[in-house]
PDB file of C-alpha atoms in Angstrom:
ATOM      1  CA  MET A   1      -0.182   0.084   0.122  1.00 48.00           C
ATOM      2  CA  SER A   2       1.552   3.257  -1.116  1.00 54.00           C
ATOM      3  CA  SER A   3       0.337   6.464   0.207  1.00 62.00           C
ATOM      4  CA  ASN A   4      -3.425   5.582   2.323  1.00 65.00           C
ATOM      5  CA  VAL A   5      -4.628   5.294  -0.805  1.00 68.00           C
ATOM      6  CA  GLY A   6      -6.796   1.263  -0.917  1.00 70.00           C
ATOM      7  CA  LEU A   7      -7.218  -1.032   3.126  1.00 74.00           C
ATOM      8  CA  THR A   8      -5.212  -0.360   5.653  1.00 79.00           C
ATOM      9  CA  THR A   9      -5.369  -4.414   5.242  1.00 80.00           C
ATOM     10  CA  PRO A  10      -6.919  -6.837   3.424  1.00 78.00           C
ATOM     11  CA  ARG A  11      -8.073  -9.408   6.123  1.00 83.00           C
ATOM     12  CA  GLY A  12     -11.929  -9.664   6.177  1.00 82.00           C
ATOM     13  CA  SER A  13     -12.763  -7.636   2.644  1.00 83.00           C
ATOM     14  CA  GLY A  14     -12.475 -10.248   0.428  1.00 82.00           C
ATOM     15  CA  THR A  15     -10.287  -8.788  -1.941  1.00 83.00           C
ATOM     16  CA  SER A  16      -6.365  -9.336  -2.680  1.00 82.00           C
ATOM     17  CA  GLY A  17      -5.774  -5.753  -1.545  1.00 80.00           C
ATOM     18  CA  TYR A  18      -4.658  -4.223  -4.745  1.00 83.00           C
ATOM     19  CA  VAL A  19      -5.170  -1.036  -6.105  1.00 82.00           C
ATOM     20  CA  GLN A  20      -6.001   0.191  -9.513  1.00 84.00           C
ATOM     21  CA  ARG A  21      -6.851   2.897 -11.565  1.00 85.00           C
ATOM     22  CA  ASN A  22     -10.895   3.518 -12.633  1.00 87.00           C
ATOM     23  CA  LEU A  23     -10.359   2.973 -16.925  1.00 88.00           C
ATOM     24  CA  SER A  24     -14.116   3.709 -16.622  1.00 90.00           C
ATOM     25  CA  HIS A  25     -13.620   7.261 -15.552  1.00 87.00           C
ATOM     26  CA  LEU A  26     -14.209   9.961 -18.155  1.00 84.00           C
ATOM     27  CA  ARG A  27     -12.325  13.005 -18.167  1.00 81.00           C
ATOM     28  CA  PRO A  28     -13.939  16.094 -19.681  1.00 77.00           C
ATOM     29  CA  ARG A  29     -12.115  16.886 -22.645  1.00 73.00           C
ATOM     30  CA  ASP A  30     -11.153  20.658 -22.540  1.00 69.00           C
ATOM     31  CA  ASN A  31     -13.001  23.562 -21.089  1.00 69.00           C
ATOM     32  CA  ALA A  32     -14.850  24.966 -24.320  1.00 67.00           C
ATOM     33  CA  ALA A  33     -18.348  27.024 -23.566  1.00 69.00           C
ATOM     34  CA  PRO A  34     -20.853  25.278 -23.825  1.00 68.00           C
ATOM     35  CA  TYR A  35     -22.840  27.393 -26.439  1.00 68.00           C
ATOM     36  CA  PRO A  36     -21.307  28.913 -29.592  1.00 67.00           C
ATOM     37  CA  LYS A  37     -20.962  33.010 -28.920  1.00 69.00           C
ATOM     38  CA  ASP A  38     -21.898  33.399 -33.159  1.00 71.00           C
ATOM     39  CA  PHE A  39     -25.803  34.131 -33.026  1.00 65.00           C
ATOM     40  CA  ASP A  40     -26.221  33.221 -36.040  1.00 65.00           C
ATOM     41  CA  SER A  41     -25.073  29.221 -36.201  1.00 64.00           C
ATOM     42  CA  ILE A  42     -28.138  29.001 -33.141  1.00 65.00           C
ATOM     43  CA  LYS A  43     -30.748  29.574 -36.371  1.00 67.00           C
ATOM     44  CA  HIS A  44     -32.987  27.307 -35.820  1.00 67.00           C
ATOM     45  CA  ARG A  45     -33.332  25.098 -39.483  1.00 71.00           C
ATOM     46  CA  GLN A  46     -36.180  23.136 -40.326  1.00 74.00           C
ATOM     47  CA  ARG A  47     -34.974  19.701 -41.175  1.00 76.00           C
ATOM     48  CA  GLN A  48     -35.750  18.514 -44.235  1.00 83.00           C
ATOM     49  CA  PRO A  49     -37.545  15.135 -45.004  1.00 83.00           C
ATOM     50  CA  ASP A  50     -35.802  12.321 -47.772  1.00 84.00           C
ATOM     51  CA  LYS A  51     -38.626  11.829 -50.475  1.00 86.00           C
ATOM     52  CA  GLU A  52     -36.821   8.751 -50.958  1.00 88.00           C
ATOM     53  CA  MET A  53     -37.233   7.384 -47.410  1.00 86.00           C
ATOM     54  CA  LEU A  54     -40.892   8.834 -47.581  1.00 83.00           C
ATOM     55  CA  GLU A  55     -41.592   6.655 -51.051  1.00 87.00           C
ATOM     56  CA  HIS A  56     -39.888   3.730 -49.015  1.00 90.00           C
ATOM     57  CA  ASP A  57     -41.711   3.739 -46.794  1.00 86.00           C
ATOM     58  CA  ARG A  58     -44.736   4.403 -48.819  1.00 87.00           C
ATOM     59  CA  LYS A  59     -44.923   2.146 -50.659  1.00 91.00           C
ATOM     60  CA  ARG A  60     -43.724  -0.879 -47.872  1.00 91.00           C
ATOM     61  CA  GLU A  61     -47.206   0.125 -46.422  1.00 90.00           C
ATOM     62  CA  VAL A  62     -48.905  -0.879 -49.679  1.00 92.00           C
ATOM     63  CA  GLU A  63     -46.619  -4.538 -50.168  1.00 94.00           C
ATOM     64  CA  VAL A  64     -48.138  -4.861 -46.271  1.00 95.00           C
ATOM     65  CA  LYS A  65     -51.582  -5.053 -46.613  1.00 94.00           C
ATOM     66  CA  VAL A  66     -50.484  -6.634 -50.731  1.00 95.00           C
ATOM     67  CA  PHE A  67     -48.175  -9.487 -48.688  1.00 95.00           C
ATOM     68  CA  GLU A  68     -51.229 -10.423 -46.002  1.00 95.00           C
ATOM     69  CA  LEU A  69     -53.770 -10.403 -49.004  1.00 94.00           C
ATOM     70  CA  ARG A  70     -51.601 -13.210 -50.774  1.00 94.00           C
ATOM     71  CA  ASP A  71     -51.524 -15.033 -47.515  1.00 94.00           C
ATOM     72  CA  ARG A  72     -54.718 -15.269 -46.644  1.00 94.00           C
ATOM     73  CA  LEU A  73     -55.456 -16.366 -50.243  1.00 93.00           C
ATOM     74  CA  GLU A  74     -52.861 -19.140 -50.498  1.00 92.00           C
ATOM     75  CA  ASP A  75     -54.995 -19.965 -47.016  1.00 93.00           C
ATOM     76  CA  GLU A  76     -58.093 -20.579 -48.386  1.00 92.00           C
ATOM     77  CA  GLU A  77     -55.945 -22.382 -51.382  1.00 88.00           C
ATOM     78  CA  VAL A  78     -56.826 -20.211 -54.504  1.00 88.00           C
ATOM     79  CA  ASP A  79     -55.421 -20.694 -57.817  1.00 92.00           C
ATOM     80  CA  GLU A  80     -52.306 -19.103 -58.651  1.00 92.00           C
ATOM     81  CA  ASP A  81     -53.163 -17.445 -61.162  1.00 93.00           C
ATOM     82  CA  GLU A  82     -56.413 -15.204 -58.415  1.00 93.00           C
ATOM     83  CA  ILE A  83     -53.688 -14.466 -56.090  1.00 92.00           C
ATOM     84  CA  GLU A  84     -51.300 -12.376 -58.946  1.00 93.00           C
ATOM     85  CA  GLU A  85     -54.213 -11.271 -60.124  1.00 94.00           C
ATOM     86  CA  GLN A  86     -55.805 -10.185 -56.838  1.00 93.00           C
ATOM     87  CA  THR A  87     -52.763  -8.787 -55.735  1.00 94.00           C
ATOM     88  CA  SER A  88     -51.650  -7.009 -58.480  1.00 94.00           C
ATOM     89  CA  ALA A  89     -54.986  -5.456 -58.836  1.00 95.00           C
ATOM     90  CA  LEU A  90     -54.673  -4.110 -54.503  1.00 93.00           C
ATOM     91  CA  ARG A  91     -51.719  -2.556 -55.635  1.00 92.00           C
ATOM     92  CA  ARG A  92     -52.029  -0.875 -58.766  1.00 92.00           C
ATOM     93  CA  LYS A  93     -55.185   0.498 -56.076  1.00 92.00           C
ATOM     94  CA  LEU A  94     -53.183   1.414 -53.009  1.00 90.00           C
ATOM     95  CA  LEU A  95     -50.613   2.903 -55.005  1.00 87.00           C
ATOM     96  CA  ALA A  96     -53.354   5.089 -56.576  1.00 87.00           C
ATOM     97  CA  GLU A  97     -55.053   6.630 -53.602  1.00 85.00           C
ATOM     98  CA  ASN A  98     -52.317   6.664 -51.710  1.00 74.00           C
ATOM     99  CA  SER A  99     -51.010   9.593 -52.368  1.00 66.00           C
ATOM    100  CA  PRO A 100     -47.538  11.323 -51.061  1.00 61.00           C
ATOM    101  CA  ASP A 101     -49.487  14.940 -50.764  1.00 60.00           C
ATOM    102  CA  LYS A 102     -51.667  13.902 -47.636  1.00 60.00           C
ATOM    103  CA  THR A 103     -49.545  13.784 -44.538  1.00 60.00           C
ATOM    104  CA  SER A 104     -51.092  13.725 -41.340  1.00 63.00           C
ATOM    105  CA  ALA A 105     -48.616  14.355 -37.580  1.00 65.00           C
ATOM    106  CA  ARG A 106     -51.484  12.733 -35.744  1.00 72.00           C
ATOM    107  CA  GLY A 107     -51.509   8.937 -36.606  1.00 74.00           C
ATOM    108  CA  LEU A 108     -47.139   8.168 -36.945  1.00 76.00           C
ATOM    109  CA  LYS A 109     -45.123   7.333 -33.985  1.00 76.00           C
ATOM    110  CA  SER A 110     -41.823   8.576 -33.376  1.00 78.00           C
ATOM    111  CA  HIS A 111     -39.345   7.006 -35.237  1.00 78.00           C
ATOM    112  CA  GLN A 112     -41.153   8.067 -38.423  1.00 81.00           C
ATOM    113  CA  VAL A 113     -39.020  11.348 -38.246  1.00 83.00           C
ATOM    114  CA  HIS A 114     -39.150  12.222 -42.341  1.00 84.00           C
ATOM    115  CA  GLU A 115     -42.770  11.528 -42.088  1.00 84.00           C
ATOM    116  CA  LEU A 116     -42.989  13.929 -39.073  1.00 85.00           C
ATOM    117  CA  ALA A 117     -40.739  16.093 -40.445  1.00 85.00           C
ATOM    118  CA  LYS A 118     -43.030  16.458 -43.175  1.00 87.00           C
ATOM    119  CA  ALA A 119     -45.993  16.841 -41.368  1.00 87.00           C
ATOM    120  CA  LYS A 120     -44.353  19.909 -39.308  1.00 87.00           C
ATOM    121  CA  ILE A 121     -43.617  22.341 -42.937  1.00 88.00           C
ATOM    122  CA  GLU A 122     -47.168  21.051 -44.274  1.00 89.00           C
ATOM    123  CA  GLU A 123     -48.459  23.032 -40.557  1.00 89.00           C
ATOM    124  CA  SER A 124     -45.433  25.638 -40.828  1.00 88.00           C
ATOM    125  CA  GLU A 125     -46.344  26.360 -44.216  1.00 90.00           C
ATOM    126  CA  LYS A 126     -50.528  25.983 -43.461  1.00 92.00           C
ATOM    127  CA  LEU A 127     -49.752  28.371 -40.157  1.00 92.00           C
ATOM    128  CA  ARG A 128     -47.252  31.115 -42.944  1.00 90.00           C
ATOM    129  CA  LYS A 129     -50.063  31.549 -45.106  1.00 92.00           C
ATOM    130  CA  ALA A 130     -53.059  31.555 -41.775  1.00 94.00           C
ATOM    131  CA  LEU A 131     -50.782  34.969 -40.588  1.00 91.00           C
ATOM    132  CA  GLY A 132     -49.701  36.938 -43.885  1.00 90.00           C
ATOM    133  CA  ILE A 133     -45.841  36.552 -42.856  1.00 86.00           C
ATOM    134  CA  SER A 134     -43.950  36.356 -45.970  1.00 86.00           C
ATOM    135  CA  ALA A 135     -41.890  33.195 -47.630  1.00 83.00           C
ATOM    136  CA  ASP A 136     -38.880  35.151 -47.511  1.00 83.00           C
ATOM    137  CA  TYR A 137     -39.104  36.777 -43.616  1.00 80.00           C
ATOM    138  CA  GLU A 138     -36.466  36.132 -41.938  1.00 76.00           C
ATOM    139  CA  GLU A 139     -36.397  36.128 -37.737  1.00 75.00           C
ATOM    140  CA  GLY A 140     -35.549  39.409 -35.630  1.00 76.00           C
ATOM    141  CA  SER A 141     -35.277  41.548 -39.472  1.00 77.00           C
ATOM    142  CA  HIS A 142     -37.460  43.730 -37.369  1.00 78.00           C
ATOM    143  CA  TRP A 143     -35.373  44.478 -34.716  1.00 81.00           C
ATOM    144  CA  ARG A 144     -32.519  44.890 -37.166  1.00 83.00           C
ATOM    145  CA  LYS A 145     -34.621  47.097 -39.110  1.00 82.00           C
ATOM    146  CA  GLN A 146     -35.019  49.101 -36.271  1.00 85.00           C
ATOM    147  CA  GLU A 147     -31.184  48.783 -35.530  1.00 88.00           C
ATOM    148  CA  GLU A 148     -31.105  51.133 -38.336  1.00 89.00           C
ATOM    149  CA  ARG A 149     -33.444  53.518 -38.689  1.00 90.00           C
ATOM    150  CA  LEU A 150     -31.573  54.379 -34.998  1.00 90.00           C
ATOM    151  CA  ARG A 151     -28.014  54.440 -35.835  1.00 91.00           C
ATOM    152  CA  GLU A 152     -29.237  56.715 -39.171  1.00 92.00           C
ATOM    153  CA  ALA A 153     -30.685  59.194 -36.554  1.00 92.00           C
ATOM    154  CA  ASN A 154     -27.827  59.005 -34.336  1.00 91.00           C
ATOM    155  CA  LEU A 155     -25.930  59.553 -37.483  1.00 89.00           C
ATOM    156  CA  ASP A 156     -28.298  62.494 -38.367  1.00 89.00           C
ATOM    157  CA  LYS A 157     -28.080  64.057 -35.098  1.00 88.00           C
ATOM    158  CA  GLU A 158     -24.354  63.938 -35.104  1.00 88.00           C
ATOM    159  CA  ARG A 159     -23.665  66.207 -37.790  1.00 85.00           C
ATOM    160  CA  GLY A 160     -26.668  68.384 -38.118  1.00 71.00           C
TER     161      GLY A 160
END
C-alpha cells in the first residue's frame, strides 16, 4: 500500500488489496463554452425529410397489405393465377389512392422522423399563410431594421 490509498489491511475484505485506477472514469476533454458565441449559427433550421425514405415507407405499407391478401388467399387455397391477379389489382389501387401529398402528424410514431418532418413543414407553411407572413421573412429582421433607423437618426443628429 502506498500513500494511504486502498485498505489498511486486506484481511476480511474478500479482496487482495490490490489498487488500480478507474479506467471507466471520463475526464473532461476541454474547457470550451457549452454554447456557441455566434448567434447566427444558433438559428433554427427545419429538418428536411428525405423524399426517397418517404416513398420507400409508402411503398412498404402497400406491400404489407398486398402480402396480407396473398397470405389469406393462399390459406384459402386459391389458384396462383387468381392470387397474382388480385394482388396486382390491390397494389395498383393502393398506389393510386395512397398519394404522397397527404401527411398528418396524428397517426405517426416517434420513429417516423421523415414523416414527422414533412408534417411539421406542412403545418408551419399553413400557419405562415394563415398569419400572412411572407416566405422570405427572416426571424429578427424587424429588430435589425429598427437598429438601423436608430443609427441613421443618431448620425443625422451628429451631422446636423
